[in-house]
Structures are given as C-alpha cells and as structure tokens.
Coordinates of C-alpha atoms and ligand atoms in Angstrom, one line a residue:
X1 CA 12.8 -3.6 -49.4
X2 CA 12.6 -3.4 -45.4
X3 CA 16.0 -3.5 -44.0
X4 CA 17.3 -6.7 -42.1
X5 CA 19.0 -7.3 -39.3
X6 CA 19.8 -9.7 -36.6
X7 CA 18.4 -8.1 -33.6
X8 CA 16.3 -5.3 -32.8
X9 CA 16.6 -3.4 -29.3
X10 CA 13.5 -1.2 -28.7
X11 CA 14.8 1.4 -26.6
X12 CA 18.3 3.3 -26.2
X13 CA 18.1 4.3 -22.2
X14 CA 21.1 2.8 -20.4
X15 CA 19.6 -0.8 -20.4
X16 CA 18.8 -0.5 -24.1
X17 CA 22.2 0.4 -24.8
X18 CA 24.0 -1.8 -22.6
X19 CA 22.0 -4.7 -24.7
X20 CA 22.6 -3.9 -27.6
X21 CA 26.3 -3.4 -27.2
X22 CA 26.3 -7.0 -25.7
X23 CA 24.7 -8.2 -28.8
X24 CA 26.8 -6.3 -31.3
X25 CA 29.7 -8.0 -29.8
X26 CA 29.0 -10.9 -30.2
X27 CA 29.0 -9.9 -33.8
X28 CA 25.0 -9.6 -34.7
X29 CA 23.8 -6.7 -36.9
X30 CA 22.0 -5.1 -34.1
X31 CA 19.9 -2.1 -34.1
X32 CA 18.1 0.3 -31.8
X33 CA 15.5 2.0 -32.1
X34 CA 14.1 4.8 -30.3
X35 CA 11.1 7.3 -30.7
X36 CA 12.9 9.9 -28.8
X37 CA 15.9 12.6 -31.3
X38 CA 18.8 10.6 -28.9
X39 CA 20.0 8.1 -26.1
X40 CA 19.3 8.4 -22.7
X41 CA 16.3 10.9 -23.6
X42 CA 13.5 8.6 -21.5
X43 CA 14.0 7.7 -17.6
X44 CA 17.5 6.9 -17.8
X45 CA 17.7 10.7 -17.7
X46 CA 15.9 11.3 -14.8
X47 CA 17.7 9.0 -12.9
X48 CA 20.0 9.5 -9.7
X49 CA 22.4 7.0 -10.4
X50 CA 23.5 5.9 -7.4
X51 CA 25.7 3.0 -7.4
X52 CA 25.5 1.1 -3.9
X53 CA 26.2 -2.8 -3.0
X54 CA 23.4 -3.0 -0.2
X55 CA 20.6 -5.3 -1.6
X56 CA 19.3 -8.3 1.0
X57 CA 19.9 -10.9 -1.0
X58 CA 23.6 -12.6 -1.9
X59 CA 22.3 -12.4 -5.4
X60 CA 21.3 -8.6 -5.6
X61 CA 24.3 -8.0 -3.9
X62 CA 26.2 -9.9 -6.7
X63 CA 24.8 -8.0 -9.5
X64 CA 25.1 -4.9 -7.7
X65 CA 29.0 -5.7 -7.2
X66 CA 29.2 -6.8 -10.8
X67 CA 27.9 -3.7 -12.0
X68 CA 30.0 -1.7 -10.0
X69 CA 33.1 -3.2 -11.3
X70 CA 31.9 -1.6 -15.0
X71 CA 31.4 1.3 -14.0
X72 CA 34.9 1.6 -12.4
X73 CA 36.6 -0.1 -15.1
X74 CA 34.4 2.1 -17.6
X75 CA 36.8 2.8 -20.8
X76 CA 37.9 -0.8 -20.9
X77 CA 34.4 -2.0 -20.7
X78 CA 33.4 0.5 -23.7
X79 CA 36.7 -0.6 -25.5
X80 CA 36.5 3.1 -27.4
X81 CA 36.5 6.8 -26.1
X82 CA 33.9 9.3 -26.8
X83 CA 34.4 12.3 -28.1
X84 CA 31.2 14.0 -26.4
X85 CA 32.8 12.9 -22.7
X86 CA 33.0 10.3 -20.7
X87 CA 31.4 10.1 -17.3
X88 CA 32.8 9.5 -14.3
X89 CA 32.0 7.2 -11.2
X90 CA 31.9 9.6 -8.3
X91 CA 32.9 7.6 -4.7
X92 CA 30.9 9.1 -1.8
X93 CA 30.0 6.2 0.5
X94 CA 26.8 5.2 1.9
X95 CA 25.1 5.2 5.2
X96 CA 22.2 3.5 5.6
X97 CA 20.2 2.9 8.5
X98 CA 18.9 0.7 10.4
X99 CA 14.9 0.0 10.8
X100 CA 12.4 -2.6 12.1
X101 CA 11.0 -3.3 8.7
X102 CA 14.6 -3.7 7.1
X103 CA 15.3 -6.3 10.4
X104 CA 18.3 -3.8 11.6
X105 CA 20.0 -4.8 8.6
X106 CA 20.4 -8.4 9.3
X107 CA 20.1 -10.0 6.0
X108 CA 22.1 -6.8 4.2
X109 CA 24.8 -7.2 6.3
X110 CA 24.6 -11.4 5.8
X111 CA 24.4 -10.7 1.9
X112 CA 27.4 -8.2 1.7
X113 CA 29.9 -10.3 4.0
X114 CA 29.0 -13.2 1.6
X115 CA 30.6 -11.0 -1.0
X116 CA 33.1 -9.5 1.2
X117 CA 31.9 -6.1 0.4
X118 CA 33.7 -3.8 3.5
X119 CA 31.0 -2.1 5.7
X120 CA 31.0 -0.7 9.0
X121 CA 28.7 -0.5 11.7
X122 CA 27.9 2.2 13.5
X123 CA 26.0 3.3 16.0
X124 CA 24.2 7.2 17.1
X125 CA 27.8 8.7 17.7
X126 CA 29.4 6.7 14.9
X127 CA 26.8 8.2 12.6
X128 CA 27.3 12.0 13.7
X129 CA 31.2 11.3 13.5
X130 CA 30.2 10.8 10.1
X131 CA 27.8 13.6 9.4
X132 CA 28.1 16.4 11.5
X133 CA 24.9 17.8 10.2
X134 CA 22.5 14.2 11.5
X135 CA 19.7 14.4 13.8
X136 CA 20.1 10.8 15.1
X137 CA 16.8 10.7 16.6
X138 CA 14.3 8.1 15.7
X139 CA 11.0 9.5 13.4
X140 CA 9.8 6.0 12.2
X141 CA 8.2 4.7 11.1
X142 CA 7.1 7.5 8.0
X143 CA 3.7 8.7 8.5
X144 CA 2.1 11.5 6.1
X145 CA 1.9 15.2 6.8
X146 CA -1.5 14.9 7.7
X147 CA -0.4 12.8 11.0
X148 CA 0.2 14.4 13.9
X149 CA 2.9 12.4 14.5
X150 CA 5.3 14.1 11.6
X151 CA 8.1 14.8 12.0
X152 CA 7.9 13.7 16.1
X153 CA 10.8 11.8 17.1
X154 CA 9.4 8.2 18.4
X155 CA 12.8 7.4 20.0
X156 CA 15.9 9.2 21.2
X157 CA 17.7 7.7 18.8
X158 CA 17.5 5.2 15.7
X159 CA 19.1 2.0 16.2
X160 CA 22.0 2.5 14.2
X161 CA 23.5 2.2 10.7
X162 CA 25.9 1.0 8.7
X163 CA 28.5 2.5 6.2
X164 CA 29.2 0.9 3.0
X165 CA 32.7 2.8 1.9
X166 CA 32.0 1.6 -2.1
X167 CA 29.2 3.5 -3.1
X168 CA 28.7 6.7 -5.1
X169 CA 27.3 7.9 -8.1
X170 CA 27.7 8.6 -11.8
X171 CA 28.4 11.9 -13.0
X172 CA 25.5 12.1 -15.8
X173 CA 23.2 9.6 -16.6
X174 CA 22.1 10.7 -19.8
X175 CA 26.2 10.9 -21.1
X176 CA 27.0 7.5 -20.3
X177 CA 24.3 6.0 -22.3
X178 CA 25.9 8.3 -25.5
X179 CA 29.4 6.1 -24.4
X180 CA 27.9 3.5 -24.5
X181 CA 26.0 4.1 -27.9
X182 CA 29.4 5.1 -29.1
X183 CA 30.9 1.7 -28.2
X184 CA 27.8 -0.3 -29.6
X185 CA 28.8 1.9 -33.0
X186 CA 32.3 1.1 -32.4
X187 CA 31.7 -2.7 -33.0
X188 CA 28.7 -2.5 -35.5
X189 CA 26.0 -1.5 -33.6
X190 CA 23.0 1.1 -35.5
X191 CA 21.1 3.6 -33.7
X192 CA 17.6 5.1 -35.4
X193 CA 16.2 7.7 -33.7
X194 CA 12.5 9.8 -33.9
X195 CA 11.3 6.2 -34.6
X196 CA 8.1 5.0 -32.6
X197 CA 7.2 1.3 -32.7
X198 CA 3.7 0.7 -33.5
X199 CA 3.8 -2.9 -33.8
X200 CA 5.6 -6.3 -33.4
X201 CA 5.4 -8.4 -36.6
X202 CA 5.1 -11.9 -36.6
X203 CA 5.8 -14.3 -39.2
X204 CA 5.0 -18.5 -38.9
X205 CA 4.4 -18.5 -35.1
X206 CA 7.5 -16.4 -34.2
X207 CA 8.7 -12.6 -34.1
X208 CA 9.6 -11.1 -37.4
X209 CA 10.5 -8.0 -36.5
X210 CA 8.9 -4.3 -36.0
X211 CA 7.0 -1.5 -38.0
X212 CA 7.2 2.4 -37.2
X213 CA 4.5 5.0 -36.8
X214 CA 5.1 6.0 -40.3
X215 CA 4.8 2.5 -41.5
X216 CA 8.3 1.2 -42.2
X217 CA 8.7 -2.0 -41.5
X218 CA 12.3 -3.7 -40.4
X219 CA 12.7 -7.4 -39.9
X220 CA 14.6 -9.7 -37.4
X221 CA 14.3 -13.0 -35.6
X222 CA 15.2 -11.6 -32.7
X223 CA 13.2 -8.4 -30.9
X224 CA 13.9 -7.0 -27.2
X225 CA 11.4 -5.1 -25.2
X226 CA 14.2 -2.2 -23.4
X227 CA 11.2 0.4 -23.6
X228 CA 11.4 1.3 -19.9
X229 CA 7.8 2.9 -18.4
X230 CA 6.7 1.9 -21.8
X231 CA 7.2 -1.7 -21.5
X232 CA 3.7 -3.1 -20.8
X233 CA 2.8 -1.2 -24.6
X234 CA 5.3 -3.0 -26.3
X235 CA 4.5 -6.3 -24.8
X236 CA 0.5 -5.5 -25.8
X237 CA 1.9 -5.0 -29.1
X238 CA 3.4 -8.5 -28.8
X239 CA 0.4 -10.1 -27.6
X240 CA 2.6 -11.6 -24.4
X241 CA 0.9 -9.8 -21.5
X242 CA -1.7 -13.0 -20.9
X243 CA 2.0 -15.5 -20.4
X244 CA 2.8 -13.1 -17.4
X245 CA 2.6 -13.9 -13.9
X246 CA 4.3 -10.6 -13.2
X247 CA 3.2 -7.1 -14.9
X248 CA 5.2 -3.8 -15.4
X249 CA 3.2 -0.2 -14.6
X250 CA 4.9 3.2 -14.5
X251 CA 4.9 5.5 -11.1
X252 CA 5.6 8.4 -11.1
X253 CA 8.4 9.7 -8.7
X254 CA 9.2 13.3 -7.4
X255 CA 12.6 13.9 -6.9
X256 CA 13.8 17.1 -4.9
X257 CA 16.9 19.2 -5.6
X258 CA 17.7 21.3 -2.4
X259 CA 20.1 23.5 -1.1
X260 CA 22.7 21.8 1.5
X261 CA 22.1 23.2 5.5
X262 CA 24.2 26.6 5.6
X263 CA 27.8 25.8 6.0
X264 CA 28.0 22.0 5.6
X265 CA 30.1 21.3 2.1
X266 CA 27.7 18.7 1.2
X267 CA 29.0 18.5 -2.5
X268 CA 32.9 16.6 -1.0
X269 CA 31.3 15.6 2.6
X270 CA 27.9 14.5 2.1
X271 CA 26.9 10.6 1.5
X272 CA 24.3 8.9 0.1
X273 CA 22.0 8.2 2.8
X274 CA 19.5 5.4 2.5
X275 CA 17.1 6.1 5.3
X276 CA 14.2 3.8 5.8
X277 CA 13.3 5.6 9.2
X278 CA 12.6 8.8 7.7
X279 CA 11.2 7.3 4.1
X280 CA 13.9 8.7 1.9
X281 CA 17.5 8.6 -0.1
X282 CA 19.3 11.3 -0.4
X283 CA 23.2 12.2 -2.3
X284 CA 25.1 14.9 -3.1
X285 CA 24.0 16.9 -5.9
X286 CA 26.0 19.8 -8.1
X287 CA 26.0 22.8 -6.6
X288 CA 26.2 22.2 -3.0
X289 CA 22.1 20.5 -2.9
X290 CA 20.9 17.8 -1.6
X291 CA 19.1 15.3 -3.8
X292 CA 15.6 13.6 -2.2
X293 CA 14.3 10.6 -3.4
X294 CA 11.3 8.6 -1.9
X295 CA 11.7 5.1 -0.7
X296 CA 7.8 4.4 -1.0
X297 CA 7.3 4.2 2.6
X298 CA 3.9 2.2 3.2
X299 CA 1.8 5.5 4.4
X300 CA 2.3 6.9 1.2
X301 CA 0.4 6.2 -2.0
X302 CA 2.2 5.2 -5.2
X303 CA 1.0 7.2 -7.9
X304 CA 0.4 5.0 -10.9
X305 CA 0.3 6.4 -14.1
X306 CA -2.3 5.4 -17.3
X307 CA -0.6 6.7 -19.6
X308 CA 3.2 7.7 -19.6
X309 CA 2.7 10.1 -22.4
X310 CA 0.6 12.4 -20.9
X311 CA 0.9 11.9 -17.1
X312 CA 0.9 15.0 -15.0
X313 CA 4.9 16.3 -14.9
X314 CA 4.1 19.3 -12.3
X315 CA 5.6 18.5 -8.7
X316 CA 2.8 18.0 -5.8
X317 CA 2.5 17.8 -2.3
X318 CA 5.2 14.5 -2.5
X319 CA 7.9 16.3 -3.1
X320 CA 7.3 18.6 0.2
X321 CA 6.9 15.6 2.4
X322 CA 10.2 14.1 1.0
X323 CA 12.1 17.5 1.8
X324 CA 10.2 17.6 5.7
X325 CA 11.0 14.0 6.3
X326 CA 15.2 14.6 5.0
X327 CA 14.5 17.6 6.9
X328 CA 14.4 15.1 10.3
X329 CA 17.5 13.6 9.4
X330 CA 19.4 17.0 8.2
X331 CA 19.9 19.4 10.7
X332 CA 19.4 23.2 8.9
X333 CA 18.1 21.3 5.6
X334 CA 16.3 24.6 4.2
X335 CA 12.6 24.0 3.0
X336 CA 11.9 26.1 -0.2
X337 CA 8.3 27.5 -0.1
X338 CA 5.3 27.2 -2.7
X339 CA 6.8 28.0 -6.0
X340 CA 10.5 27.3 -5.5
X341 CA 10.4 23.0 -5.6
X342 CA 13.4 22.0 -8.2
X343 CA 13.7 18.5 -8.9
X344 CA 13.1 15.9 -11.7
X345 CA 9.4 14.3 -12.1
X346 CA 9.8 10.8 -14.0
X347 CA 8.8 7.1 -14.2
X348 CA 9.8 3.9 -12.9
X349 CA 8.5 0.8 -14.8
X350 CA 7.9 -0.6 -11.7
X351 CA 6.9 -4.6 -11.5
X352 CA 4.5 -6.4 -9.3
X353 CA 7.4 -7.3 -6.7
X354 CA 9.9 -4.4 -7.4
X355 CA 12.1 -7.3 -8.9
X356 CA 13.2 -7.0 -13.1
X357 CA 11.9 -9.2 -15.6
X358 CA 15.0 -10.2 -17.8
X359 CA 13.2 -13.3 -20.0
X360 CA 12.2 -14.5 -23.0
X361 CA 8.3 -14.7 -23.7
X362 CA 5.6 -16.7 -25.0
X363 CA 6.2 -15.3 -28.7
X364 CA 9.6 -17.0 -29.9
X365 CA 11.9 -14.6 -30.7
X366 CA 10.4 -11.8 -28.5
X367 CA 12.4 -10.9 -25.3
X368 CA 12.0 -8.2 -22.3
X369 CA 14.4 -5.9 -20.1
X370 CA 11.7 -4.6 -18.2
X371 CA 10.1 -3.8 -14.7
X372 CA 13.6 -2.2 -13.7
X373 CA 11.6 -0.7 -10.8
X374 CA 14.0 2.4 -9.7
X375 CA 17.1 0.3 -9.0
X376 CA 18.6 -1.0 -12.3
X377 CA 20.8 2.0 -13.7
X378 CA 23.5 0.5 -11.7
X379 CA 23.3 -3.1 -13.2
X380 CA 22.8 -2.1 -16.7
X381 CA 26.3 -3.0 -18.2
X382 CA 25.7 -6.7 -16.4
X383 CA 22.1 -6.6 -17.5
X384 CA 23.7 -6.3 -21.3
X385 CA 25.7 -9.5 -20.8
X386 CA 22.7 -11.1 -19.0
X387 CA 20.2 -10.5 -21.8
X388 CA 22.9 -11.8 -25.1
X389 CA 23.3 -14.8 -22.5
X390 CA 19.8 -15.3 -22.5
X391 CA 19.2 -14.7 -26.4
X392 CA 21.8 -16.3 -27.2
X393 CA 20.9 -20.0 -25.4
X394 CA 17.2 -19.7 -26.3
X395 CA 17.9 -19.0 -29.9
X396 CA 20.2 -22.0 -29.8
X397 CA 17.3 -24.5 -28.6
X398 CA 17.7 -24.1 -24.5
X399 CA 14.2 -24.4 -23.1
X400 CA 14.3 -21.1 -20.9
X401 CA 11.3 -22.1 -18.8
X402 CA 12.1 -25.3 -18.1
X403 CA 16.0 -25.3 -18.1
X404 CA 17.2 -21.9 -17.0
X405 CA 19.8 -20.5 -18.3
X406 CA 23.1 -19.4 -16.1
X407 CA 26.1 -17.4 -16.7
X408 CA 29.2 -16.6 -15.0
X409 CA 30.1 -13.1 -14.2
X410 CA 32.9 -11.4 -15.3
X411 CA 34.4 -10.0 -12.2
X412 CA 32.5 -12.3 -9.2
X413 CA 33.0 -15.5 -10.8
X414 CA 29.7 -15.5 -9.3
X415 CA 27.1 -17.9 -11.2
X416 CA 23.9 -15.9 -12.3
X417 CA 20.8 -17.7 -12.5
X418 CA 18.5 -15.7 -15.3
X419 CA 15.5 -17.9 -14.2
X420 CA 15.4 -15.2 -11.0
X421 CA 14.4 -12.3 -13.2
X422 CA 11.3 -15.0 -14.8
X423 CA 8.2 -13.5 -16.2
X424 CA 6.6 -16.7 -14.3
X425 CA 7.9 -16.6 -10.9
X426 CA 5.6 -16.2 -7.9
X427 CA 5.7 -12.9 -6.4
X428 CA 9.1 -12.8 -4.3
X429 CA 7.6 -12.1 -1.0
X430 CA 11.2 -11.3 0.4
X431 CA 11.0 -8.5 -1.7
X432 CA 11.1 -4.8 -0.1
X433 CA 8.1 -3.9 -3.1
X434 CA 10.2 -0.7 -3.1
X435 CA 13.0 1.1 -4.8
X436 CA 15.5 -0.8 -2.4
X437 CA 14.8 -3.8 -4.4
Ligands
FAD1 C1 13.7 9.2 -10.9 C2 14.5 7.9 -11.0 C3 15.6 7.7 -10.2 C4 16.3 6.6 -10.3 N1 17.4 6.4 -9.6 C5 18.2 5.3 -9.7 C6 19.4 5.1 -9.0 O1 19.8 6.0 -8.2 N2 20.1 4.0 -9.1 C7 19.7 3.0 -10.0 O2 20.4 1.9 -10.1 N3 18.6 3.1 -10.7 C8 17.8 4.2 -10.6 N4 16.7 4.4 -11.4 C9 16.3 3.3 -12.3 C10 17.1 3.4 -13.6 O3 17.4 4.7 -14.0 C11 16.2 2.7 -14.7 O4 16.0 1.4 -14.3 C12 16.9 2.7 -16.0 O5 17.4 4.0 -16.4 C13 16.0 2.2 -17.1 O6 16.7 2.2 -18.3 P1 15.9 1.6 -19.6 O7 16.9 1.6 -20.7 O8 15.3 0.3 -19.3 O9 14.7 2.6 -19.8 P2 14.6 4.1 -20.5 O10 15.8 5.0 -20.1 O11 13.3 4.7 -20.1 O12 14.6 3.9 -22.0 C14 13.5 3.3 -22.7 C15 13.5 4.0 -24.1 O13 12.5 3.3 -24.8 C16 11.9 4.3 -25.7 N5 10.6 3.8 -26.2 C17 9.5 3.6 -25.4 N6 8.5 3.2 -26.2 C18 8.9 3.2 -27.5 C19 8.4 2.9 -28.7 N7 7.1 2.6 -28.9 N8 9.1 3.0 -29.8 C20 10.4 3.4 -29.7 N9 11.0 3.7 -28.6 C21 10.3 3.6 -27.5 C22 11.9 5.5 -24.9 O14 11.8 6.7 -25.7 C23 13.1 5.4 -24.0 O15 14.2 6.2 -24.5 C24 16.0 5.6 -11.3 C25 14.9 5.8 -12.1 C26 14.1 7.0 -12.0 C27 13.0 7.2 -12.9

C-alpha cells in the first residue's frame, strides 16, 4: 500500500528544509524527498551565503532582517543540536557602493532606516579607512573584456558607499541544511533520499501526491515544489506552468575563489563588498581568498541553461572578467592564469523579475518555493514560516488569489504580505532583475 502522509516537500536544499520543518511543527506527517544521497546536495551547496540587510524595498529589507535574526538565534530556532556540527554566522560587515543605476543608494538607505538597520556612509577616504587594499576610483559602468574601456577608470573616484555593520556569512551552507533536517526529524519530520519525482498525481481535481522514477507512488493532499533550478520540471509535471504570469529558468553562475592581495589578512579584515560599479560581490573566503561573484551587470550575457542536468560545469571566460573587474576594486588582487580558475559553477532558479514565487497554484493542493533567483539562502528559515502560513490558510478555505494571505514575523513584528511573492503579479519593474534582488 503507498505510504501516506500529510505533506510532501520535493526538495531538501535549505528552502526545502526550512519548509518542511515549518510544517512538521505544526504537527503534519511531513516528508521530503530528494533525488540527490543527502540535504543540501543541489544549489544550496554552491551557495555563498551571505547574509546582508541592504534590499531597496522596506519589505526585502524586512525579510532580510527577519532572516537574520535565525540565523543569529540558530540553536533556539532548531530547538535540537546536531551531532554532525552546527554552523556558525560569521559577522564581517558590508560595504556597498554607490552607482547611478542603484540611484546612490537612495532607496537602500530609505528602506534600511525604516527598519533601523545601523549603516554608515562613507565617502572615497571613508572607504580606504575601511579597506586599505581599495582602489576608489570609478570603472562603471561594467563593460566586457572586449571593450576598450575595461578596466579604465571613468572617474577619479566613485561616489561613495555605505557600510552596513550587520552583515556576514554562514560558515557552510551545505551543514546547516543537515541542522536543519535534524530539527525537522526532531519533531517528526522524514527525509527520503536517491528518490527522483517523476510525476505529480492528481486525484478528483486536486493534488494526490507523487510517484518516483522507480514507480513508487506516495500520497498527500498537500505537495510543495522546493526543487530549486529544477522548479519549472516539477511544475510541468503539475500541469501549472500555463496559470503563471511569472516563469522560473536556471543560469548558470561562475563563482571565483582567489587568493587575497599579498599581505592584506583578508580572512579577519576583509568585507563583503557589493560593488555595482565594478559588476561584482565579493567576501572573505577560507584560506585567506577572496570569493567573486557576478552581479549580472547589463553588458554581460546571462547564460541560461536547457537542461540543469547536463549543462556545461567547466569555468569560461566569466569567471576571468569577474576576477579583472574585483581586480579594479582590489589593489594586488592576483589573477591566476589559464588552468588555475578555482571556484564553484552552479544554478540559480532565476524568475522573470529576480523576485521568488512563494504561492499556491492552479492545481489545489499543489504549492511552489521557487524562482529564489541568487538571493534567498538568507531568508530560508522565514521562507519556512511563510510557506506553512500560506498552506496552512489555503487548505483552510482562504482564497489566496483573491484574499492574500499575511503573517506577522517573529522578530519585526513586521506584517508580511505573501501576495508579493504571487505567481500572477506583473513583473515588478522596481526590481534590480539581478542577484541584488
Ligand atoms: C552560486 C550561488 C550563490 C548564491 N549565493 C547566495 C548568497 O550569498 N546569499 C543568499 O541569500 N542566497 C544565495 N544564493 C541563493 C540560495 O543559495 C538559493 O536560493 C537556495 O540555496 C535555494 O535553496 P532551495 O532549497 O530552493 O534549492 P536547492 O538547494 O537547489 O534544492 C532543491 C533540491 O531539489 C531536488 N530536486 C530537484 N528535482 C527533483 C526531483 N525531480 N525529485 C526529487 N528531488 C528533486 C534537488 O536534488 C535539490 O537538492 C546563491 C545561489 C547560488 C547558486
């Protein structure tokens, strides 16, 4: 007889976890399933985890500050200890500076004073206080290599920055989802691994459940789409794509693991840096490197994948633009020749506007975490909450679409409207259609 349960998660990366925690709490049998041998195995572990507050919206800003409150308050938020580790929040700060295209930072800085986040503004000087190592000169905006105008400064100097002291990073991406697992276990929660989803059964108009690759079926009510770059499969499976104003596509990202400038301890001195003049992030990575990250400047071209299965893993010309253009910021940042590039290749699911899709769909019973677009590690634990929120007044007759659902968070008080994240909004044309969010 096919097992039963309340809910099935499909997925076990951070947000998959975080859900299905949520949901076990609230006392369903929950269970997730994954077709990779553990948690974390897909994006989540190619992720940088940052943590930062900056978003240009009060409400990104919100989540952001929500989510960083469980990552601080980790152990009471898991309510159990592993035994494999726990990870930790690393505090590092972050500088991020100030462009024409992000308006110098006006609606940022708007967005974190309505949620009295501390920053401070600085200007060139304030910035080299800060890092020693900074070339404060203006390259922006990012052109390609092939322009002659790489890596030319286009002003003496950019037009300033600010410095959010609450930011950092967590200590291994892949680990916490394994805490966070454990917890789910702790409270009832079931994990099945090597276990691909082949399709979503239906049963008198709603969802029924799922079936594996080798054929077992396992029902429930209640289904949620967590499958990260795979999203847009499952919801085929589903037959939900057509009731979508806004679609999910993986894109591939190159990220680049270099060595620090000679003499600069970047590992205990270095900050995030988010750095729209030179097109790039960067943190502090083990071993005294720098990690490089793109933020999809508009010269360059996204890189789409068909198929996240079989894309092409190998690093490309990307990843030695990103290291040149850090290279601008960085004085002394070394540039590894042909055959040295270290790094992580992965997939964003990345949505039509950059902006997630938390929401129920057309097929009662079938729901979606998805689109996270580069930027959602950081809000998983609020995205758990969000999602059993959401199930939890649709299942109980709320009309989603119509009526939105809201929730109050746990540490802002802050009232979060789910109807934001919608599958049928309008493209949000104040987006940044980037990794910033
Ligand atoms: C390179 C990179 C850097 C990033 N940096 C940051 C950052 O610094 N800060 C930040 O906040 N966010 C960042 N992100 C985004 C963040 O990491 C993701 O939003 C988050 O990890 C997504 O988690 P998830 O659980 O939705 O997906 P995943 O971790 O991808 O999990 C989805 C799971 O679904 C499973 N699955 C798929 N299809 C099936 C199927 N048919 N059957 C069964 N299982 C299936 C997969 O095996 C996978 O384990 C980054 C992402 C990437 C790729």
């Amino acid at each position: 007889m096919a097992k039963q349960y309340d809910a099935i998660v499909i997925g076990a990366g951070i947000i998959g976890a975080c859900v299905g925690f949520e949901l076990a709490k609230q006392g369903k049998k929950v269970l997730n399933v994954d077709k990779l041998s553990g948690s974390g195995f897909g994006s989540t572990s190619g992720s940088c985890a940052i943590i930062r507050l900056h978003y240009s919206t009060p409400d990104g800003v919100a989540m952001a500050r929500e989510g960083y409150y469980y990552w601080l308050d980790w152990v009471r938020y898991l309510g159990v200890v592993d035994p494999t580790g726990l990870v930790k929040y690393i505090n590092t700060g972050c500088l991020v500076i100030k462009t024409e295209k992000n308006h110098y930072l006006k609606n940022v800085m708007a967005s974190l004073d309505e949620l009295n986040v501390c920053y401070e503004e600085l200007d060139p000087e304030g910035i080299k206080k800060l890092m020693t190592i900074a070339d404060t000169r203006q390259f922006g905006p990012p052109v390609t290599q092939k322009d002659p105008r790489f890596g030319e400064p286009t002003a003496d100097a950019v037009a300033g920055a600010i410095y959010v002291p609450e930011s950092g990073l967590i200590s291994d991406p892949k680990q916490s989802v394994h805490n966070v697992q454990k917890a789910g276990e702790n409270v009832g929660g079931e994990y099945l691994f090597k276990a691909k989803v082949v399709e979503i059964l239906k049963k008198e108009g709603r969802c029924a459940g799922i079936k594996l690759e080798d054929g077992t079926e396992i029902h429930a009510p209640v289904v949620v789409n967590v499958a990260g770059p795979h999203s847009y499969q499952i919801n085929e499976m589903a037959g939900v794509t057509q009731g979508m104003k806004i679609k999910t596509r993986p894109l591939k990202q190159e990220v680049c693991h270099v060595p620090s400038p000679e003499g600069f301890d970047y590992n205990n001195l270095g900050t995030i840096i988010s750095d729209g003049d030179v097109g790039c992030y960067s943190r502090p990575e083990i071993g005294n490197h720098v990690l490089i990250g793109s933020e999809d400047p508009e010269c360059d071209t996204l890189d789409y994948v068909d198929d996240p299965d079989t894309y092409d893993t190998n690093f490309t010309e990307q990843w030695t633009t990103q290291v040149m253009r850090e290279a601008q910021r960085l004085k002394g940042l070394p540039i590894p020749g042909p055959g040295k590039a270290q790094g992580i290749v992965d997939l964003y699911d990345a949505s039509d506007d950059w902006i997630p899709i938390y929401d129920k769909s057309d097929l009662p019973g079938f729901y979606m975490a998805v689109g996270t677009s580069g930027n959602q590690y950081k809000n998983a634990p609020v995205v758990g909450v969000l999602m059993a929120e959401l199930i939890e007044g649709c299942e109980g007759g709320q009309d989603h679409d119509k009526d939105p659902i809201k929730f109050k968070m746990h540490y802002t008080k802050r009232e979060c409207d789910i109807g934001f994240f919608s599958r049928l909004r309008e493209i949000n044309p104040n987006s940044s259609f980037s990794v910033i969010g």
